[in-house]
Amino acid sequence: MNSSKHLYPFKTLGFIGGGQLGKMMAIEAKRMGFRVIALDPNPNCPISNLCDELIVGSLYDEDSLMKLVEKSDVVTYEIEHTNTNFLKELYDKGYNIQPSPYILEIINDKLIQKKYLISNGFPTSKIYELDLSKYSQASERKHIIEDYNITYPFVQKARRGGYDGRGVFVLKTQQDLDKIIPSESYIEEYVDIKKEISVLLARDRNGNIKVYEPVEMIFAEFGNILDMLISPARIGEEIKERAKDIAIKLVEKLNGIGVFAIEMFVTSQDEVLINEIAPRVHNSGHHTIESCFTSQFEQHIRAICDFPLGSTHQHTPAVMINLLGEDGYNGRPVVENLEDVFSTEGAYFHFYGKTNTAPRRKMGHITILDEDIERAIQKAIYLKSKVKIIAK
Amino acid sequence: MNSSKHLYPFKTLGFIGGGQLGKMMAIEAKRMGFRVIALDPNPNCPISNLCDELIVGSLYDEDSLMKLVEKSDVVTYEIEHTNTNFLKELYDKGYNIQPSPYILEIINDKLIQKKYLISNGFPTSKIYELDLSKYSQASERKHIIEDYNITYPFVQKARRGGYDGRGVFVLKTQQDLDKIIPSESYIEEYVDIKKEISVLLARDRNGNIKVYEPVEMIFAEFGNILDMLISPARIGEEIKERAKDIAIKLVEKLNGIGVFAIEMFVTSQDEVLINEIAPRVHNSGHHTIESCFTSQFEQHIRAICDFPLGSTHQHTPAVMINLLGEDGYNGRPVVENLEDVFSTEGAYFHFYGKTNTAPRRKMGHITILDEDIERAIQKAIYLKSKVKIIAK
């Protein structure tokens, strides 16, 4: 590993993961003249045709991770499911891995994450340390729920591996006890959610912080995958300030370096509760590419490379929709009605370049800029109804 | 060559040239999911680490050009100095090369370009078909200038190969007859220039046209290389409309497909004269990346791929400065005071990734967005004074 403080130019960023977040970060890195190396198991992953080198290997493989850190000036994640223990060892040896893998350890197990929030006094929903998957019969589950005095509805959450709505199950009645997630889990109280919001922010080594305006997230009915993002969020100023304040205190407590996304609930009583922490650039920050002075991807690079953080000023309101693989299609992707995107004033098309589509897979996204946020929402709804990712 | 009309997704764009214009176009192409192949003689050219394939070869080499068109769904230029005759043959055989190489033929010889403008009634400065380089003695030159009744100052222009100020020589007095450009050339009358502007526009196969607002160009004292670009230009609305109208008529006359930049002079009498045509994306359109709904690079891709052209709306005023290699430095580039860029609100840093700097070589650029254009200019002047490309 190159130890020079000044990472420029031609210094090398190493990414754990080569998916769409890595690709978008690589695009910003390339614009600014950095070299990029990524580690990913898939030789055709989205970053594959715009990184300087792709190490093909498991994100858990020690040799591959070692190769990555040896070749990079600073290593970061685009996905947090990696070999945290080995990265901790490397971090302790002085390799420049940002944010610290010790933060991943807190975040990757959602029960540990929740307990961290609670023990540090951050507002979040109540939990029960009860693993329903340990009970093989629905009748046993029924009894233990009664013993704990848990009332319906409530939420079962997988401790690990949850992503894009996988690993979250809302039990509305006793009948749902038949359909629980069959893996290590805990229980969260059900929160009466008025809005889901996300606060994106960046922190550097010196403790400087830049916060983006909170965004509003609307999730797809079929699951917990982000369907539409609205920025700025349509919530009161006082709630926004409270949300930003919570996010700042949390990233300070974590001693985080880089971009973090803090997903939050605004309850029907206008409480602001932390839902989940993402220790990286995030789907809820894609609108920053076109609508903010500094995109989340550039911001993350600045933070981990010890450059001054950038302005989070949003010059134009924005709406973002994810393009998910249509149900019933697998194979080489085709974009239906792409022309509608190009015919929409202020619309930006992003296609990640995944070689295969699958139902509900994130294949791309569209960001729409418009001075009038309600008009942007209408454009987004229209494009959502027209633009489909199918397969030939 | 793939003949399918619908170029998406995973269709392949072929670029003649792999410099910074190709790199920035590749970034937009990658965002939208295209494949990119480039031809360039330099294996380490700016596009080299973000294209799917680089064909290393001369831009004049027939085998290399053939390989490029065979592998691409549509081929375009990022530099117009290429083998026009061979490309015309390929074009006539039905290969999809946009804009037509027949347009290059008109543009590449500046005398032919000028005569084209004049014979088609476009406003441009007067010329003399007189090649000073054919006269070996300054005294002979003096006589022929007198014979033609040409008065000082006047301009000698090389017919071919001019770029970034090379190939233009202003003769102020008879003494300058000693220092003429020693290549095939002609003479232009000297124009009393109040402003230099550029009109960027795109035209598709169906004749649809989208025009960007005219930008103001300020050139470096040491030569004809763009120093600062101000958008929108600080000129009256009537002049703007006249300039846009001229540009539209010219691209229609050329039957151009793709993005064109029309450089113009606004004279002290508020005449608008065409200076030069660039049949491609252009340095005077770099601000569109961050400040317009559709960047010139995306716009060009849309035009040559038969997608609807995008809005040219500029959401925030912008100033752009080129980062040129400092005099006295050759070798591996280092950016001095890069932190000043990152500390400037609304500044975007672009570094082309050229492996060597040389005096006055274009190494990168900075775009500054600011609601207040005068403040943006002040920021640009400050950064121009601080950020230097040197070598170690």
PDB file of C-alpha atoms in Angstrom, chain B residues 85-95 97 100-102:
ATOM      1  CA  ASN B  85     -11.373   9.899 -47.992  1.00  0.00           C
ATOM      2  CA  PHE B  86     -11.488   6.380 -46.625  1.00  0.00           C
ATOM      3  CA  LEU B  87     -14.386   7.247 -44.312  1.00  0.00           C
ATOM      4  CA  LYS B  88     -16.300   8.610 -47.311  1.00  0.00           C
ATOM      5  CA  GLU B  89     -15.870   5.242 -49.019  1.00  0.00           C
ATOM      6  CA  LEU B  90     -17.165   3.450 -45.956  1.00  0.00           C
ATOM      7  CA  TYR B  91     -20.036   5.903 -45.626  1.00  0.00           C
ATOM      8  CA  ASP B  92     -21.005   5.351 -49.259  1.00  0.00           C
ATOM      9  CA  LYS B  93     -21.039   1.608 -48.605  1.00  0.00           C
ATOM     10  CA  GLY B  94     -23.672   2.192 -45.930  1.00  0.00           C
ATOM     11  CA  TYR B  95     -21.660   2.163 -42.736  1.00  0.00           C
ATOM     12  CA  ILE B  97     -20.774   7.143 -39.583  1.00  0.00           C
ATOM     13  CA  SER B 100     -21.126  12.413 -42.604  1.00  0.00           C
ATOM     14  CA  PRO B 101     -17.428  12.426 -43.549  1.00  0.00           C
ATOM     15  CA  TYR B 102     -18.421  14.667 -46.451  1.00  0.00           C
TER      16      TYR B 102
END
